[in-house]
Coordinates of C-alpha atoms and ligand atoms in Angstrom, one line a residue:
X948 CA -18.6 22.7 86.7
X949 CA -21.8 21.2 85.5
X950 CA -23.6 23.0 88.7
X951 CA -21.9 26.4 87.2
X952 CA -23.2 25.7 83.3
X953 CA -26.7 24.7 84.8
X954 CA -26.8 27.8 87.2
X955 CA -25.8 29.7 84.1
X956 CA -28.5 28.5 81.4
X957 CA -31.2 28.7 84.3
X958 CA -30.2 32.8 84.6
X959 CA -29.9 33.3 80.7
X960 CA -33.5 31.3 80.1
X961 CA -35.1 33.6 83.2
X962 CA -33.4 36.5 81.7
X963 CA -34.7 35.4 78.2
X964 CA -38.2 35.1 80.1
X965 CA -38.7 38.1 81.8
X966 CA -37.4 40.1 78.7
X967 CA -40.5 38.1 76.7
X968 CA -42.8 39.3 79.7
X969 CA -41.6 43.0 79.4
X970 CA -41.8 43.0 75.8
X971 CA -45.4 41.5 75.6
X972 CA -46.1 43.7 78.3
X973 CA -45.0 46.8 76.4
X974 CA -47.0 45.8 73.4
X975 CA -49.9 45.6 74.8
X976 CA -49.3 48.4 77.2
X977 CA -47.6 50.7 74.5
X978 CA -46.6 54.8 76.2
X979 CA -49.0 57.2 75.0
X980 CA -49.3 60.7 76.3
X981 CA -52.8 60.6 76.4
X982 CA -55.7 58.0 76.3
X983 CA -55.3 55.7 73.4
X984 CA -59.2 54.3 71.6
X985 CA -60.2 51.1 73.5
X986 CA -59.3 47.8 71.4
X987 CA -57.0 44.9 71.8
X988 CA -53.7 45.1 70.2
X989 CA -53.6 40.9 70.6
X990 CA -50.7 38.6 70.5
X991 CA -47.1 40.1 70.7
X992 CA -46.1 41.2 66.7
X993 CA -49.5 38.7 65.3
X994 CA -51.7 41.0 67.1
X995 CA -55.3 40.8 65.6
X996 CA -53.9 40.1 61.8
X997 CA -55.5 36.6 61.4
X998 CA -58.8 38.1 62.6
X999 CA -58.5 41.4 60.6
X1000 CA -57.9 38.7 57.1
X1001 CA -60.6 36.3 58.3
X1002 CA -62.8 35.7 55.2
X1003 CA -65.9 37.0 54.9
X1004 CA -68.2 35.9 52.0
X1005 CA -70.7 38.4 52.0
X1006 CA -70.8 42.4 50.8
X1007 CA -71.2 43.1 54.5
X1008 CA -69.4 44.7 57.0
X1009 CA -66.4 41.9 58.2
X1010 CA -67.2 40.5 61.7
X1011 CA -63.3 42.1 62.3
X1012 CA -65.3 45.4 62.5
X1013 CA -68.7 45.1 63.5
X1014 CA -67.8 42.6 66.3
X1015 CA -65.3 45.3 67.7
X1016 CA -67.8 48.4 66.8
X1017 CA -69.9 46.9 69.1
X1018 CA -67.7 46.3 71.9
X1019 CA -65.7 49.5 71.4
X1020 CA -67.5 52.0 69.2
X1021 CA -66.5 53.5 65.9
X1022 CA -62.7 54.6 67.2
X1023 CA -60.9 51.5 68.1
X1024 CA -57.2 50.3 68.5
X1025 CA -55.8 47.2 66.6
X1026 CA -52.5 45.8 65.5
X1027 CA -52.4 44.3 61.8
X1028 CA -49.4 43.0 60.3
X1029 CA -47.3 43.9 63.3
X1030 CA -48.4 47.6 63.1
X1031 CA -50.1 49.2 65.6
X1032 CA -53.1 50.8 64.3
X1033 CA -56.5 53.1 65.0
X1034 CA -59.8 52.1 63.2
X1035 CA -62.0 54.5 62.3
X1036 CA -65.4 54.1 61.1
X1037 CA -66.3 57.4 62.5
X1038 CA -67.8 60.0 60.1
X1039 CA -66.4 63.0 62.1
X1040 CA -62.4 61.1 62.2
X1041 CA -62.9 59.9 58.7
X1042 CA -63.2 63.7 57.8
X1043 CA -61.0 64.7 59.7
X1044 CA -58.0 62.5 58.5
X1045 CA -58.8 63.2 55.0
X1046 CA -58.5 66.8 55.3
X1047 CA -54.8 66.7 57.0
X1048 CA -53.0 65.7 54.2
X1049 CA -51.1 67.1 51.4
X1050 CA -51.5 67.3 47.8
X1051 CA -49.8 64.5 45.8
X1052 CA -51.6 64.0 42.4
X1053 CA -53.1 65.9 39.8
X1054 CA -56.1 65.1 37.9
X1055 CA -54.2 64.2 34.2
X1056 CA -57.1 63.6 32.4
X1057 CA -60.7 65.6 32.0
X1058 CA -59.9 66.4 28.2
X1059 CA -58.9 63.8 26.6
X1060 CA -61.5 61.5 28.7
X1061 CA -63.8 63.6 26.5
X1062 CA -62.9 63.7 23.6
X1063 CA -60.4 60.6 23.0
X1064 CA -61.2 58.2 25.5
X1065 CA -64.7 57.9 26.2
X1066 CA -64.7 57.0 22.1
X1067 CA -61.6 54.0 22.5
X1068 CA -63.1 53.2 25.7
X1069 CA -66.3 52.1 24.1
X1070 CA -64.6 50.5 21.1
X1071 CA -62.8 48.4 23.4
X1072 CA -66.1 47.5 25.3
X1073 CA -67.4 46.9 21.9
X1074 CA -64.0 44.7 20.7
X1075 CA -64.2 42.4 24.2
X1076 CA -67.8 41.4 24.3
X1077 CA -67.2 40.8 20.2
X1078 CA -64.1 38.5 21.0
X1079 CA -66.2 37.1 24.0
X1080 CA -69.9 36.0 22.5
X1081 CA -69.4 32.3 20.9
X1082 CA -67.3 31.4 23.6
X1083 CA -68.9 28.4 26.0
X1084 CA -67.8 31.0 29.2
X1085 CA -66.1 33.5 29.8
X1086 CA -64.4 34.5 33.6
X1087 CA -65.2 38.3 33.7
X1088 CA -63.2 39.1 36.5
X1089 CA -59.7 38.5 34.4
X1090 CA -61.1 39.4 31.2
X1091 CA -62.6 42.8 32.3
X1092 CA -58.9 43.0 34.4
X1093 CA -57.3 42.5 30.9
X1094 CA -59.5 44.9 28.8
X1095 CA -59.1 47.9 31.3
X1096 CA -55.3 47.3 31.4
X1097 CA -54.9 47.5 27.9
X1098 CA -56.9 50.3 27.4
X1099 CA -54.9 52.6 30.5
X1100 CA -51.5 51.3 29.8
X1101 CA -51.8 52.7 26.3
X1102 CA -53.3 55.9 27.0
X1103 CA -50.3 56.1 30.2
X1104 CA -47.3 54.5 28.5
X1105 CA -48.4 53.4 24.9
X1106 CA -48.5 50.0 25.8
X1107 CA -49.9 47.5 23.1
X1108 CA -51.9 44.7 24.2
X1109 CA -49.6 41.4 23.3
X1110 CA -48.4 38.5 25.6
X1111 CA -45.8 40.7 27.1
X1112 CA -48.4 43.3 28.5
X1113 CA -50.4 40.5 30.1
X1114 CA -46.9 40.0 32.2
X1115 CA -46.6 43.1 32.9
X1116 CA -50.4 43.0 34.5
X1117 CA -49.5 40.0 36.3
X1118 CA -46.7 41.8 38.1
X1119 CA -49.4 44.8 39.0
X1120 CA -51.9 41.9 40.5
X1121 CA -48.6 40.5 42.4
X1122 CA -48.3 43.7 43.7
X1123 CA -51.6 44.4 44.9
X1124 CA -51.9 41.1 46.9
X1125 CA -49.5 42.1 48.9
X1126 CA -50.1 45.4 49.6
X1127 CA -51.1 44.6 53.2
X1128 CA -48.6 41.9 54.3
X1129 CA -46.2 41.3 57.0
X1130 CA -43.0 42.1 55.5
X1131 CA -41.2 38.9 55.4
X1132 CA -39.3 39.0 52.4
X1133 CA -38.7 35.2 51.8
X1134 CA -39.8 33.4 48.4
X1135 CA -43.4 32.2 48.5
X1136 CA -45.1 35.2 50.9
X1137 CA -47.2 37.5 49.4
X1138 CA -44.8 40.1 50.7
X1139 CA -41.8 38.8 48.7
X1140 CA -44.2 38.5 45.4
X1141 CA -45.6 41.7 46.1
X1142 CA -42.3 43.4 45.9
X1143 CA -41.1 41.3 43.0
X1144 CA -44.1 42.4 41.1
X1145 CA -42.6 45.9 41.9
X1146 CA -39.4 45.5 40.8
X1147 CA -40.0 43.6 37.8
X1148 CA -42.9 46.8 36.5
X1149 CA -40.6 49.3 37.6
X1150 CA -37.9 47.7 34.9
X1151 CA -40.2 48.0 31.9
X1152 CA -41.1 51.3 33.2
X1153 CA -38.0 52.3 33.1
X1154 CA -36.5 50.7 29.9
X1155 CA -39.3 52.6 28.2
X1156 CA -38.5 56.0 30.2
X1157 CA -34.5 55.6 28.8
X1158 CA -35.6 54.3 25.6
X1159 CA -37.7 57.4 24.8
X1160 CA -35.5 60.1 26.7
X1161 CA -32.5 59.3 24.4
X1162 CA -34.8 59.6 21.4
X1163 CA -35.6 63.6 21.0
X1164 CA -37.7 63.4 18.2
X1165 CA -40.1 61.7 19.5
X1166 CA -44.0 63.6 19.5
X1167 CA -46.2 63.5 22.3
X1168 CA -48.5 60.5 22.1
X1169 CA -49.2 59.2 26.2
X1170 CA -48.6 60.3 29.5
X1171 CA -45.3 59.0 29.4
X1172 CA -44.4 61.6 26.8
X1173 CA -45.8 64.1 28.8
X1174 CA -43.5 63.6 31.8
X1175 CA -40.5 63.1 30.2
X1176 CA -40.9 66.7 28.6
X1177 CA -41.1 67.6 32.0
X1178 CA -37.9 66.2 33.0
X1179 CA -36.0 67.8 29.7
X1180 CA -37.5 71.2 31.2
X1181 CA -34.4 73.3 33.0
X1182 CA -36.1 73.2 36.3
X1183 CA -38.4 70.1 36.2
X1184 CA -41.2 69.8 39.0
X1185 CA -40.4 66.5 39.6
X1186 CA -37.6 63.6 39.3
X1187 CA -37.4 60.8 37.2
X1188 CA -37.7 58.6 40.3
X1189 CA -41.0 60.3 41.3
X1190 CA -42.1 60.4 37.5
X1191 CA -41.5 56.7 37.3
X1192 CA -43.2 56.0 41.1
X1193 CA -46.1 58.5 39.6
X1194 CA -46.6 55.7 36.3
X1195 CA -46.5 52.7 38.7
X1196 CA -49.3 54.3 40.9
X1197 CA -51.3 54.9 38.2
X1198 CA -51.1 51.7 36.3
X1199 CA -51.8 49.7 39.5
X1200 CA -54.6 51.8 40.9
X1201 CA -56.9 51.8 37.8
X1202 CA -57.6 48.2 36.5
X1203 CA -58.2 45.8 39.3
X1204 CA -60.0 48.5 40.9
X1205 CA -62.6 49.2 38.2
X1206 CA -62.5 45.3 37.2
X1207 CA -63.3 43.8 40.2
X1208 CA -66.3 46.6 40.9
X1209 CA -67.6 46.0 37.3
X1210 CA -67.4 42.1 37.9
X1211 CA -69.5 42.4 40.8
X1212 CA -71.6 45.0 39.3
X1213 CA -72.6 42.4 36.6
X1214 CA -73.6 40.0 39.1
X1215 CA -75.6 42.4 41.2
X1216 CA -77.7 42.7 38.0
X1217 CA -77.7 39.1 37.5
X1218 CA -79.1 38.8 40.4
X1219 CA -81.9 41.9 40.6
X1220 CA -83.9 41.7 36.9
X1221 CA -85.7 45.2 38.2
X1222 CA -82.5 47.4 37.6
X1223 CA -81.3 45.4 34.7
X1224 CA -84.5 46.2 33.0
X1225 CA -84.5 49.7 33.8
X1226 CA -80.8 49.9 33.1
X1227 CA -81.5 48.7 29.3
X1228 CA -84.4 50.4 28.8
X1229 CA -81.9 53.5 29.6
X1230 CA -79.6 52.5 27.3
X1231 CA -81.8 50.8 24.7
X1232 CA -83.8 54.6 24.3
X1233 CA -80.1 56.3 23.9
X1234 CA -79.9 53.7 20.7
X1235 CA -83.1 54.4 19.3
X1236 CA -82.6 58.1 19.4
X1237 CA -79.8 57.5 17.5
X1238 CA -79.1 58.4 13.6
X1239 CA -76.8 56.4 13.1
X1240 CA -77.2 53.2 15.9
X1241 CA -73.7 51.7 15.7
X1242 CA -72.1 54.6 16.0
X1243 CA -69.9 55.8 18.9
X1244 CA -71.1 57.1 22.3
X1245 CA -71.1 60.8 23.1
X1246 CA -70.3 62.6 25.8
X1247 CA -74.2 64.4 25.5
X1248 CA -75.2 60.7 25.6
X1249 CA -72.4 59.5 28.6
X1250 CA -74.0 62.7 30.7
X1251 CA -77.6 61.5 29.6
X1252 CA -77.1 58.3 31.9
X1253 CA -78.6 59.1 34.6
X1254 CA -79.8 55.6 35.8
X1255 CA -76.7 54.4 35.0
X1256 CA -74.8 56.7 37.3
X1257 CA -77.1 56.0 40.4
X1258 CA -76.3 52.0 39.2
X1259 CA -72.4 53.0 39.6
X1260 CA -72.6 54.8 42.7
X1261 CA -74.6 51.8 44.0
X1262 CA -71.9 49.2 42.6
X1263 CA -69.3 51.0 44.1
X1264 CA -70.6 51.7 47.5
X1265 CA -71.6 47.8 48.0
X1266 CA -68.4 46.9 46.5
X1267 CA -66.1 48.5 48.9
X1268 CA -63.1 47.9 46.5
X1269 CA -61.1 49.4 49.0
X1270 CA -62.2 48.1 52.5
X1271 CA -59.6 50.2 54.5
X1272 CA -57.9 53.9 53.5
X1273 CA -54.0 54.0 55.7
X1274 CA -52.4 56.8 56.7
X1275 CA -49.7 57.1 59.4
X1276 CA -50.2 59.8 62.4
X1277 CA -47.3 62.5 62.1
X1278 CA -47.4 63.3 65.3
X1279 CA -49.6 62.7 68.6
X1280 CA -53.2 63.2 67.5
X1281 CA -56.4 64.0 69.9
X1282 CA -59.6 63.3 69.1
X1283 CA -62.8 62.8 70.9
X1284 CA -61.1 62.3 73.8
X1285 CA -58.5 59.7 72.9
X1286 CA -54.8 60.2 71.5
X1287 CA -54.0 58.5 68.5
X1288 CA -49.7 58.5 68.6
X1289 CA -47.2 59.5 66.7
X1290 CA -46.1 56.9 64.1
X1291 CA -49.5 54.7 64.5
X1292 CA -51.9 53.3 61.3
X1293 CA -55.1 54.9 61.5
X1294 CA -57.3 53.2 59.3
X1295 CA -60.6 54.8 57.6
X1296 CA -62.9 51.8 57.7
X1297 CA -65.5 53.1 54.1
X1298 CA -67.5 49.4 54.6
X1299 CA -68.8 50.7 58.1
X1300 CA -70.0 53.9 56.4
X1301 CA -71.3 52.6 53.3
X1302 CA -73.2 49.9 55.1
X1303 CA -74.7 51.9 57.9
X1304 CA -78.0 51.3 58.2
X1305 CA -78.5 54.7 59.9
X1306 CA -77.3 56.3 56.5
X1307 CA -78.4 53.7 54.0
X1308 CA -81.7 52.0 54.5
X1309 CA -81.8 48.4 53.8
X1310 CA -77.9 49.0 53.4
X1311 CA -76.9 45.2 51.5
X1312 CA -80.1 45.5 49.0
X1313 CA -78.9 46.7 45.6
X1314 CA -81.0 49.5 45.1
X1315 CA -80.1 51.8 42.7
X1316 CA -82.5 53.8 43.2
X1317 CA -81.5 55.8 46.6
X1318 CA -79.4 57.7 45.1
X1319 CA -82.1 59.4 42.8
X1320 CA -82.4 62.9 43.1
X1321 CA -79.5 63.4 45.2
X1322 CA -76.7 66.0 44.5
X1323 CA -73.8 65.1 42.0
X1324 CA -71.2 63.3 43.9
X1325 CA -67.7 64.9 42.9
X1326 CA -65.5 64.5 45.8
X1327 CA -66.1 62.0 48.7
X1328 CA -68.6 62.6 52.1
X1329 CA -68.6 61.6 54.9
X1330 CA -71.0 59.3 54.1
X1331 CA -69.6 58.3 50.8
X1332 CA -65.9 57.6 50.3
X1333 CA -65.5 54.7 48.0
X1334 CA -63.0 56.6 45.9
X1335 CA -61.6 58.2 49.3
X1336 CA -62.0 61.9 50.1
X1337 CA -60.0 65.1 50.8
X1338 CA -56.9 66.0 48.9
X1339 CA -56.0 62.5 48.2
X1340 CA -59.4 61.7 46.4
X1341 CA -59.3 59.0 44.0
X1342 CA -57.7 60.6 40.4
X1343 CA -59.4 58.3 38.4
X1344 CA -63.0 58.4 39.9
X1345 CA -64.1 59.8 36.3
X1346 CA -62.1 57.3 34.1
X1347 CA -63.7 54.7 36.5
X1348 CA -67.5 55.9 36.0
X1349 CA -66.6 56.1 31.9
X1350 CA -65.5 52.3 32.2
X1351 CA -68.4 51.3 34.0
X1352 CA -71.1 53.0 32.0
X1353 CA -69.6 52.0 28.4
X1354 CA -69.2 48.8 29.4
X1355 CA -72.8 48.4 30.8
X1356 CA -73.9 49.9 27.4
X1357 CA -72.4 47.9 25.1
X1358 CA -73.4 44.8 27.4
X1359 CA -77.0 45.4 27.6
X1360 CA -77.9 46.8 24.2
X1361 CA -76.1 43.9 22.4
X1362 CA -76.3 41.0 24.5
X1363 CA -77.7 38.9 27.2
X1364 CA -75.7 36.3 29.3
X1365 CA -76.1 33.8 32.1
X1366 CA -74.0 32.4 34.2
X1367 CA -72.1 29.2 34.2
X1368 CA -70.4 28.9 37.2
X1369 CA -69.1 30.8 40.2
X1370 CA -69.7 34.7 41.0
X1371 CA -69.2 33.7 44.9
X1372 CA -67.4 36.4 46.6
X1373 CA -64.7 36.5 49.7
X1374 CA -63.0 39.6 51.0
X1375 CA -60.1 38.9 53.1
X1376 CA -60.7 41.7 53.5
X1377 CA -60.2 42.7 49.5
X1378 CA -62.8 41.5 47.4
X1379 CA -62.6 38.5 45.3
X1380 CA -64.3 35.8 43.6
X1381 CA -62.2 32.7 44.5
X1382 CA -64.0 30.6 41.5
X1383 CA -64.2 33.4 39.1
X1384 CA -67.7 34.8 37.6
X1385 CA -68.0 32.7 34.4
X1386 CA -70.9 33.6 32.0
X1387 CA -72.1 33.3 29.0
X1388 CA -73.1 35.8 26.1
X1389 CA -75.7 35.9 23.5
X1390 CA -75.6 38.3 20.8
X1391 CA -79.1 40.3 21.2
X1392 CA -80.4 40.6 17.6
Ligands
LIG1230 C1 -64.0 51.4 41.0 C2 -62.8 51.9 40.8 C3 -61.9 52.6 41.8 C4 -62.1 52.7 43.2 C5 -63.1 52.1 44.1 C6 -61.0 53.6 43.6 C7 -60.8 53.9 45.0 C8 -59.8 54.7 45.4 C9 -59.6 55.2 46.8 C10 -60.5 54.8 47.9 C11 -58.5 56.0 46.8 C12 -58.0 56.8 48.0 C13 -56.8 56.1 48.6 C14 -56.3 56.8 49.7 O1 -56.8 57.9 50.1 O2 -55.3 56.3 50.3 C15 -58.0 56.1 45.5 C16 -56.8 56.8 45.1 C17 -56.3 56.7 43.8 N1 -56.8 56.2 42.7 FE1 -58.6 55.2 42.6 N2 -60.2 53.9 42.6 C18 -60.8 53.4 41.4 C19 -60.3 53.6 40.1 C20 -59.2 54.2 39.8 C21 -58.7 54.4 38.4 C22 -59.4 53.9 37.2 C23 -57.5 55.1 38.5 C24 -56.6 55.4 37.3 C25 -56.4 56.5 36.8 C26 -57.3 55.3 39.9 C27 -56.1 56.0 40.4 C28 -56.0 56.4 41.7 C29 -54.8 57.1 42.2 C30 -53.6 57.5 41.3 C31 -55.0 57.3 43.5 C32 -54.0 58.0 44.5 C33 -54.5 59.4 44.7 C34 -53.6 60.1 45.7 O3 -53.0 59.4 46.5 O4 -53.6 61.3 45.7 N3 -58.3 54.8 40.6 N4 -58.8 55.3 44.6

């Protein structure tokens, strides 16, 4: 009997074994019907995550890359959070995937970013670095995360800045940690706060969405308002579930992003007096021609930035707010010679562009001043794709550049500031600054 039971564990823990072998062998050996990019899809399910989230202090390219751009070139295979993926941080693929997708968003905003919000933009600006000088220190990164929330949740749903908005944030920020996570949805992963996050939005989005939808005499005053006209129409283009899904996008996409790129923007100048002088000067002339030299910016003045605007495009490109664009191949895909399959990640890898020393010379100095004379950038390049490219190209790229360029005005025609503590950076591989960015202001005059 006990011979039997022994005989019989031995066969189930050989079967167990060989079924491990097969299935480690199959995902590193997974079919193709074609040549799949050289790479290492690494341990069974793990594969190369830990690598791929390794920190990386610096603005550079992440060792995850360059080390495997170098042994592979600019097409390689990977597996990150137990998907099998293709990265890219070739000019020619980058293009390519961009241009194979269809149209989701519409820009929502060009008019009233002229004539409404470039004015409340810069009397928030103004309000923040009001409420800010007097203060000991002041951590940028959250409070330039607070003021740009404020300022889109009330032009998208109305929202008024009070305790409860600042929970609403913190369910956005939940979300966006988790973005790219394995999805283990147990309490204390970044998964299971990252759909929490969701959820919890999603409700206020929604109470709001009933609320007003069973109130028919309410005017037009946000985007909200807008959609919800759409779904009384007969034939609406679109469901509440999608109008709701629509909201969430939008709220989460525009304030970190523009936050964290701002925050680092500020340190960049910090660091590199040169462009902070001739940033000022720029904006201390648009003053002085001024009647009247507190009032509100114009667009003639906005468009008269033109320092300002290399100084964005400069921000952005180093920041590389976005270190990887996803997309999921549709079917099997060839290109230059190797298949990408059906179902995998590719990834569009904008550090490896942005930091090519081929395209950009001295790629990690902060040198505004590359960018002069170039052509106006309104959509992305190959070359240039920090707000993405193709049809999916960032929606907010304008709203950003308005955020950035009040912001800088206000700061550097009323005050001056040093820094207390932090401003170190990690990217893992988002970027953040573990300690914050605390500094100081002093009013000017
Ligand atoms: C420095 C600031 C920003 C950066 C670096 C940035 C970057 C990007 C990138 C790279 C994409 C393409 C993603 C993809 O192709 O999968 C994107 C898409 C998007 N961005 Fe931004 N963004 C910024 C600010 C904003 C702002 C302020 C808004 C708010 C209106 C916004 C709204 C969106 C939306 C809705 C999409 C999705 C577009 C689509 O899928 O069709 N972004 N952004």
């Amino acid at each position: 009997m006990a011979t039997t039971l022994c005989w019989a564990v031995w066969a189930v823990a050989s079967a167990m074994v060989v079924a491990s072998i097969l299935w480690a062998y199959r995902w590193s050996h997974p079919k193709v019907n074609g040549r799949l990019p050289p790479g290492s899809l690494g341990l069974p399910l793990l594969g190369e995550t830990m690598q791929f989230f390794a920190p990386n202090p610096t603005c550079d390219v992440s060792s995850f890359v360059k080390d495997r751009m170098n042994r592979y070139g600019a097409i390689f295979k990977t597996s990150v959070v137990g998907r099998p993926m293709v990265v890219s941080a070739d000019p020619d693929l980058n293009h390519y995937v961009f241009q194979q997708e269809g149209k989701l968003f519409e820009s929502w905003y060009p008019e009233n970013l002229r004539a409404v919000l470039l004015a409340e933009t810069h009397t928030a600006c103004r309000a923040t670095l009001a409420s800010w000088a007097g203060l000991p220190s002041v951590e940028l990164k959250d409070g330039l995360s607070t003021m740009i929330f404020d300022i889109t949740a009330k032009k998208l749903i109305g929202y008024e800045p009070t305790k409860s908005s600042e929970n609403l944030r913190k369910n956005f920020v939940a979300f966006i940690r988790g973005l790219i996570s394995f999805p283990v949805n147990i309490p204390g992963t970044a998964y299971h706060e990252c759909m929490k996050g969701r959820r919890e939005a999603m409700k206020v989005l929604k109470r709001m969405m009933r609320e007003r939808m069973a109130d028919p005499s309410r005017q037009r005053e946000d985007f909200l308002d807008v959609m919800i006209e759409e779904l009384r129409r007969e034939k609406p283009v679109l469901t509440e579930a999608v109008a709701l899904d629509l909201m969430f996008v939008l709220l989460f996409a525009s304030f970190e992003t523009t936050a964290l790129a701002l925050t680092l923007g500020i340190k960049l100048l910090t660091e590199n007096p040169r462009v902070l002088e001739a940033l000022t000067e720029e904006h201390e002339a648009i003053v002085r021609d001024r009647e009247d030299p507190d009032a509100g910016l114009t667009w003639a003045e906005y468009k008269s930035m033109t320092f300002t605007y290399q100084v964005t495009l400069e921000i952005v490109r180093l920041a590389n707010i976005v270190p990887g664009i996803f997309r999921k191949a549709l079917q099997d895909i060839e290109f230059k010679g190797y298949t990408i399959p059906a179902g995998w990640a590719v990834m569009v890898c904008p550090p490896a562009v942005h930091l090519n020393p081929e395209i950009y010379e001295d790629p990690l100095a902060f040198n505004p001043w590359r960018w002069q004379n170039k052509i106006e950038i309104t959509g992305g390049t190959k070359h240039f794709m920090a707000f993405g490219g193709g049809l999916r190209f960032c929606v907010g790229t304008d709203l950003s550049k308005v955020l950035m360029a009040t912001f800088i005005h206000s700061l550097v025609t009323k005050y001056r500031w040093r820094t207390v503590k932090g401003g170190n950076i990690v990217r893992t591989p988002g970027l953040s600054f573990p300690d914050g960015f605390h500094i100081q202001l002093f009013p000017k005059h």
